[in-house]
CSV table of C-alpha atoms in Angstrom, one decimal:
chain,number,residue,atom,x,y,z
A,246,UNK,CA,13.2,14.1,-1.2
A,247,UNK,CA,11.7,12.4,-4.3
A,248,UNK,CA,14.3,9.7,-4.0
A,249,UNK,CA,13.3,9.1,-0.4
A,250,UNK,CA,9.6,8.7,-1.4
A,251,UNK,CA,10.5,6.3,-4.1
A,252,UNK,CA,12.7,4.3,-1.7
A,253,UNK,CA,9.8,4.2,0.9
A,254,UNK,CA,7.3,2.8,-1.6
A,255,UNK,CA,9.6,0.5,-3.5
A,256,UNK,CA,11.2,-1.0,-0.4
A,257,UNK,CA,7.8,-1.6,1.3
A,258,UNK,CA,6.5,-3.1,-2.0
A,259,UNK,CA,9.5,-5.4,-2.3
A,260,UNK,CA,9.1,-6.7,1.3
A,261,UNK,CA,5.4,-7.3,0.7
A,262,UNK,CA,6.0,-9.2,-2.5
A,263,UNK,CA,8.7,-11.3,-0.9
A,264,UNK,CA,6.4,-12.1,2.0
A,265,UNK,CA,3.4,-13.0,-0.2
A,266,UNK,CA,5.7,-15.2,-2.4
A,267,UNK,CA,7.4,-16.9,0.5
A,268,UNK,CA,4.1,-18.0,2.1
A,269,UNK,CA,2.2,-18.6,-1.2
A,270,UNK,CA,0.6,-22.1,-1.3
A,271,UNK,CA,3.4,-24.5,-2.4
A,272,UNK,CA,1.0,-26.2,-4.9
A,273,UNK,CA,0.6,-23.0,-6.9
A,274,UNK,CA,3.2,-21.6,-9.3
A,275,UNK,CA,4.4,-18.1,-8.5
A,276,UNK,CA,4.6,-17.2,-12.2
A,277,UNK,CA,0.9,-17.9,-12.7
A,278,UNK,CA,-0.1,-15.8,-9.7
A,279,UNK,CA,2.5,-13.1,-10.2
A,280,UNK,CA,0.2,-10.2,-10.8
A,281,UNK,CA,-1.9,-11.2,-7.8
A,282,UNK,CA,1.2,-11.4,-5.6
A,283,UNK,CA,2.4,-8.1,-6.9
A,284,UNK,CA,-0.9,-6.4,-6.0
A,285,UNK,CA,-1.2,-8.1,-2.6
A,286,UNK,CA,2.4,-7.3,-1.8
A,287,UNK,CA,1.9,-3.6,-2.0
A,288,UNK,CA,-0.6,-3.6,0.9
A,289,UNK,CA,1.2,-6.3,2.8
A,290,UNK,CA,4.5,-4.4,2.5
A,291,UNK,CA,3.0,-1.2,3.8
A,292,UNK,CA,1.6,-3.1,6.7
A,293,UNK,CA,4.8,-4.9,7.6
A,294,UNK,CA,7.1,-1.8,7.2
A,295,UNK,CA,4.7,0.4,9.2
A,296,UNK,CA,4.7,-2.2,12.1
A,297,UNK,CA,8.6,-2.2,12.0
A,298,UNK,CA,8.7,1.6,12.0
A,299,UNK,CA,6.2,1.8,14.8
A,300,UNK,CA,8.4,-0.5,16.9
A,301,UNK,CA,11.5,1.5,16.1
A,302,UNK,CA,9.8,4.8,17.0
A,303,UNK,CA,9.4,3.5,20.5
A,304,UNK,CA,13.1,2.7,20.9
A,305,UNK,CA,15.0,5.5,19.1
A,306,UNK,CA,14.9,9.2,18.3
A,307,UNK,CA,16.1,8.1,14.8
A,308,UNK,CA,13.6,5.3,14.1
A,309,UNK,CA,14.3,5.4,10.4
A,310,UNK,CA,17.8,3.9,11.0
A,311,UNK,CA,16.5,1.2,13.3
A,312,UNK,CA,13.6,0.3,11.0
A,313,UNK,CA,15.9,0.3,7.9
A,314,UNK,CA,18.0,-2.3,9.6
A,315,UNK,CA,15.0,-4.3,10.6
A,316,UNK,CA,13.6,-4.2,7.1
A,317,UNK,CA,16.9,-5.4,5.7
A,318,UNK,CA,16.9,-8.4,8.1
A,319,UNK,CA,13.2,-9.1,7.3
A,320,UNK,CA,13.8,-8.8,3.5
A,321,UNK,CA,16.8,-11.2,3.8
A,322,UNK,CA,14.8,-13.7,5.8
A,323,UNK,CA,11.9,-13.6,3.4
A,324,UNK,CA,14.2,-13.8,0.4
A,325,UNK,CA,15.8,-16.9,1.9
A,326,UNK,CA,12.4,-18.4,2.6
A,327,UNK,CA,11.3,-17.7,-1.0
A,328,UNK,CA,14.5,-19.2,-2.4
A,329,UNK,CA,13.9,-22.4,-0.4
A,330,UNK,CA,10.4,-22.5,-1.6
A,331,UNK,CA,11.5,-22.3,-5.2
A,332,UNK,CA,14.0,-25.1,-4.7
A,333,UNK,CA,11.3,-27.4,-3.5
A,334,UNK,CA,8.8,-26.4,-6.3
A,335,UNK,CA,8.8,-25.7,-10.0
A,336,UNK,CA,11.4,-23.0,-11.1
A,337,UNK,CA,10.1,-19.5,-11.2
A,338,UNK,CA,9.4,-18.3,-14.7
A,339,UNK,CA,7.9,-15.1,-16.0
A,340,UNK,CA,7.0,-16.7,-19.3
A,341,UNK,CA,3.5,-17.7,-20.3
A,342,UNK,CA,2.0,-19.2,-23.4
A,343,UNK,CA,0.9,-16.5,-25.9
A,344,UNK,CA,-2.8,-16.1,-26.4
A,345,UNK,CA,-4.6,-15.6,-29.7
A,346,UNK,CA,-5.9,-12.2,-30.5
A,347,UNK,CA,-9.1,-11.5,-28.6
A,348,UNK,CA,-10.8,-8.4,-30.0
A,349,UNK,CA,-13.5,-8.0,-27.3
A,350,UNK,CA,-10.8,-8.3,-24.7
A,351,UNK,CA,-8.6,-5.8,-26.4
A,352,UNK,CA,-11.5,-3.4,-26.6
A,353,UNK,CA,-12.2,-3.7,-22.9
A,354,UNK,CA,-8.5,-3.5,-22.1
A,355,UNK,CA,-8.3,-0.2,-24.0
A,356,UNK,CA,-11.3,1.2,-22.1
A,357,UNK,CA,-9.7,0.0,-18.8
A,358,UNK,CA,-6.5,1.8,-19.7
A,359,UNK,CA,-8.4,5.0,-20.3
A,360,UNK,CA,-10.2,4.5,-17.0
A,361,UNK,CA,-6.9,4.1,-15.2
A,362,UNK,CA,-5.6,7.3,-16.8
A,363,UNK,CA,-8.8,9.3,-15.9
A,364,UNK,CA,-8.7,7.9,-12.4
A,365,UNK,CA,-5.0,9.0,-12.0
A,366,UNK,CA,-5.9,12.5,-13.1
A,367,UNK,CA,-9.0,12.6,-10.9
A,368,UNK,CA,-6.9,11.4,-7.9
A,369,UNK,CA,-4.3,14.0,-8.5
A,370,UNK,CA,-6.9,16.8,-8.8
A,371,UNK,CA,-8.6,15.5,-5.6
A,372,UNK,CA,-5.3,15.8,-3.8
A,373,UNK,CA,-4.8,19.3,-5.2
A,374,UNK,CA,-8.2,20.3,-3.8
A,375,UNK,CA,-7.3,18.8,-0.4
A,376,UNK,CA,-3.5,18.8,-0.2
A,377,UNK,CA,-3.7,18.1,3.5
A,378,UNK,CA,-6.2,15.3,3.0
A,379,UNK,CA,-9.7,15.1,4.4
A,380,UNK,CA,-10.7,15.9,8.0
A,381,UNK,CA,-9.6,12.4,9.1
A,382,UNK,CA,-6.3,12.9,7.4
A,383,UNK,CA,-5.2,16.2,9.0
A,384,UNK,CA,-7.1,15.7,12.3
A,385,UNK,CA,-6.1,12.1,12.9
A,386,UNK,CA,-3.8,10.2,10.6
A,387,UNK,CA,-1.3,13.0,9.7
A,388,UNK,CA,-1.5,14.4,13.3
A,389,UNK,CA,-0.4,11.0,14.6
A,390,UNK,CA,2.3,10.8,11.9
A,391,UNK,CA,3.7,14.2,12.8
A,392,UNK,CA,4.0,13.2,16.5
A,393,UNK,CA,5.9,10.1,15.5
A,394,UNK,CA,8.1,12.0,13.0
A,395,UNK,CA,8.9,15.0,15.3
A,396,UNK,CA,8.6,14.0,18.9
A,397,UNK,CA,11.1,11.2,19.0
A,398,UNK,CA,10.5,8.1,21.2
A,399,UNK,CA,8.4,10.2,23.6
A,400,UNK,CA,5.6,10.6,21.0
A,401,UNK,CA,3.2,8.2,22.9
A,402,UNK,CA,3.1,10.6,25.9
A,403,UNK,CA,2.3,13.5,23.6
A,404,UNK,CA,-0.5,11.7,21.7
A,405,UNK,CA,-2.1,10.7,25.0
A,406,UNK,CA,-2.5,14.2,26.4
A,407,UNK,CA,-6.1,14.7,27.7
A,408,UNK,CA,-6.5,17.9,25.7
A,409,UNK,CA,-5.9,15.9,22.5
A,410,UNK,CA,-8.6,13.4,23.1
A,411,UNK,CA,-10.3,14.4,19.9
A,412,UNK,CA,-7.5,13.0,17.7
A,413,UNK,CA,-8.4,9.4,18.6
A,414,UNK,CA,-5.1,8.1,19.9
A,415,UNK,CA,-6.7,4.6,20.1
A,416,UNK,CA,-7.0,4.3,16.3
A,417,UNK,CA,-4.7,1.9,14.5
A,418,UNK,CA,-1.4,3.3,13.3
A,419,UNK,CA,-1.1,1.6,9.9
A,420,UNK,CA,-1.5,4.8,7.9
A,421,UNK,CA,0.3,7.2,10.3
A,422,UNK,CA,3.3,4.9,10.7
A,423,UNK,CA,3.5,4.4,7.0
A,424,UNK,CA,3.4,8.2,6.4
A,425,UNK,CA,5.9,8.9,9.2
A,426,UNK,CA,8.3,6.3,7.7
A,427,UNK,CA,8.0,7.9,4.2
A,428,UNK,CA,8.6,11.3,5.8
A,429,UNK,CA,11.6,10.1,7.6
A,430,UNK,CA,13.1,8.6,4.5
A,431,UNK,CA,12.4,11.8,2.5
A,432,UNK,CA,13.6,14.0,5.3
A,433,UNK,CA,10.5,16.2,5.3
A,434,UNK,CA,6.9,16.0,6.2
A,435,UNK,CA,5.6,17.4,2.9
A,436,UNK,CA,1.9,16.8,2.4
A,437,UNK,CA,2.1,15.2,-1.0
A,438,UNK,CA,4.0,12.2,0.5
A,439,UNK,CA,1.0,11.3,2.7
A,440,UNK,CA,-1.1,11.5,-0.5
A,441,UNK,CA,1.2,9.1,-2.2
A,442,UNK,CA,1.0,6.6,0.6
A,443,UNK,CA,-2.8,6.9,0.7
A,444,UNK,CA,-3.0,6.4,-3.1
A,445,UNK,CA,-0.9,3.3,-3.0
A,446,UNK,CA,-3.7,1.5,-1.1
A,447,UNK,CA,-6.1,2.5,-3.9
A,448,UNK,CA,-3.7,1.2,-6.6
A,449,UNK,CA,-3.2,-2.0,-4.6
A,450,UNK,CA,-7.0,-2.5,-4.2
A,451,UNK,CA,-7.6,-2.2,-8.0
A,452,UNK,CA,-4.7,-4.5,-8.8
A,453,UNK,CA,-5.8,-7.1,-6.3
A,454,UNK,CA,-9.4,-7.1,-7.6
A,455,UNK,CA,-8.3,-7.5,-11.2
A,456,UNK,CA,-5.7,-10.1,-10.3
A,457,UNK,CA,-8.1,-12.2,-8.2
A,458,UNK,CA,-11.0,-12.2,-10.6
A,459,UNK,CA,-8.6,-13.1,-13.5
A,460,UNK,CA,-7.3,-16.1,-11.6
A,461,UNK,CA,-10.8,-17.2,-10.4
A,462,UNK,CA,-12.8,-16.5,-13.5
A,463,UNK,CA,-11.4,-14.9,-16.7
A,464,UNK,CA,-9.3,-11.9,-17.7
A,465,UNK,CA,-12.3,-10.2,-19.4
A,466,UNK,CA,-14.3,-10.4,-16.2
A,467,UNK,CA,-11.3,-9.1,-14.3
A,468,UNK,CA,-11.1,-5.9,-16.4
A,469,UNK,CA,-14.9,-5.4,-16.1
A,470,UNK,CA,-14.5,-5.7,-12.3
A,471,UNK,CA,-11.7,-3.2,-12.4
A,472,UNK,CA,-13.8,-0.9,-14.4
A,473,UNK,CA,-16.6,-1.1,-11.9
A,474,UNK,CA,-14.2,0.0,-9.1
A,475,UNK,CA,-12.5,2.7,-11.2
A,476,UNK,CA,-16.0,3.9,-12.2
A,477,UNK,CA,-16.9,4.5,-8.6
A,478,UNK,CA,-16.3,8.2,-8.1
A,479,UNK,CA,-16.2,8.1,-4.3
A,480,UNK,CA,-13.4,5.4,-4.4
A,481,UNK,CA,-11.2,7.4,-6.8
A,482,UNK,CA,-11.8,10.7,-4.9
A,483,UNK,CA,-10.9,9.4,-1.5
A,484,UNK,CA,-7.9,7.3,-2.5
A,485,UNK,CA,-5.5,10.2,-2.1
A,486,UNK,CA,-6.9,11.9,1.0
A,487,UNK,CA,-6.3,9.2,3.6
A,488,UNK,CA,-9.8,7.9,4.3
A,489,UNK,CA,-9.4,4.7,6.3
A,490,UNK,CA,-12.1,3.1,4.1
A,491,UNK,CA,-9.6,2.4,1.3
A,492,UNK,CA,-6.9,0.4,3.3
A,493,UNK,CA,-9.7,-1.3,5.3
A,494,UNK,CA,-11.3,-2.3,2.0
A,495,UNK,CA,-8.0,-3.5,0.7
A,496,UNK,CA,-7.5,-5.9,3.6
A,497,UNK,CA,-11.1,-7.1,3.6
A,498,UNK,CA,-10.7,-7.9,-0.1
A,499,UNK,CA,-7.3,-9.5,0.5
A,500,UNK,CA,-8.9,-11.8,3.2
A,501,UNK,CA,-11.7,-12.8,0.8
A,502,UNK,CA,-9.2,-13.5,-2.0
């Protein structure tokens, strides 16, 4: 089960990174923007893989097999596009020039690391307090995910039953399809898996903010921006319980970046 969850997150992240890298502006070096691409790729990958799983769920009672094949094809196509991009631009390099010691930065970095640790503990405790997520999670997002996971290709007929009008069948399926995909790879609809998927959007949002401000301004300002977000209790608390605000905020931020 744990291996399936890891596979769900890593494969989505890899596809997202390949997509972001393949379509990154040719004039910019991937190495210089690597952290930004890494953070952007997590949200983009969850979006792409959820769309593929949604399509597969309409065609097959075992959508995980169909979506896995589609993901392999997409990953191969994006990898080829990235390889061609690299052939036409500067070679990819992870190396960067060493920077002199910057004690104010190191101090802020240590505080940021502590904030990350505290936020991780807070997120876990918030999940423990609400293992099935908030009202929106169990009444909408996970309800939709369970229909996709359990009802086969006939799930749209189930979700549109008049007596289930309160579950908002018209809402986007980004989170439910991502959760159902992870459940299918793990072989179980354990509640913590939905919490992991939800938390990934929180991680991606923090990483994207820090990466973007670092590229646009300075790494010190980037960590301060990250601290402001991590110091927002409501953001940390709702990251694990599938509030739609977090993925929505990620894609708004990604658009602005």
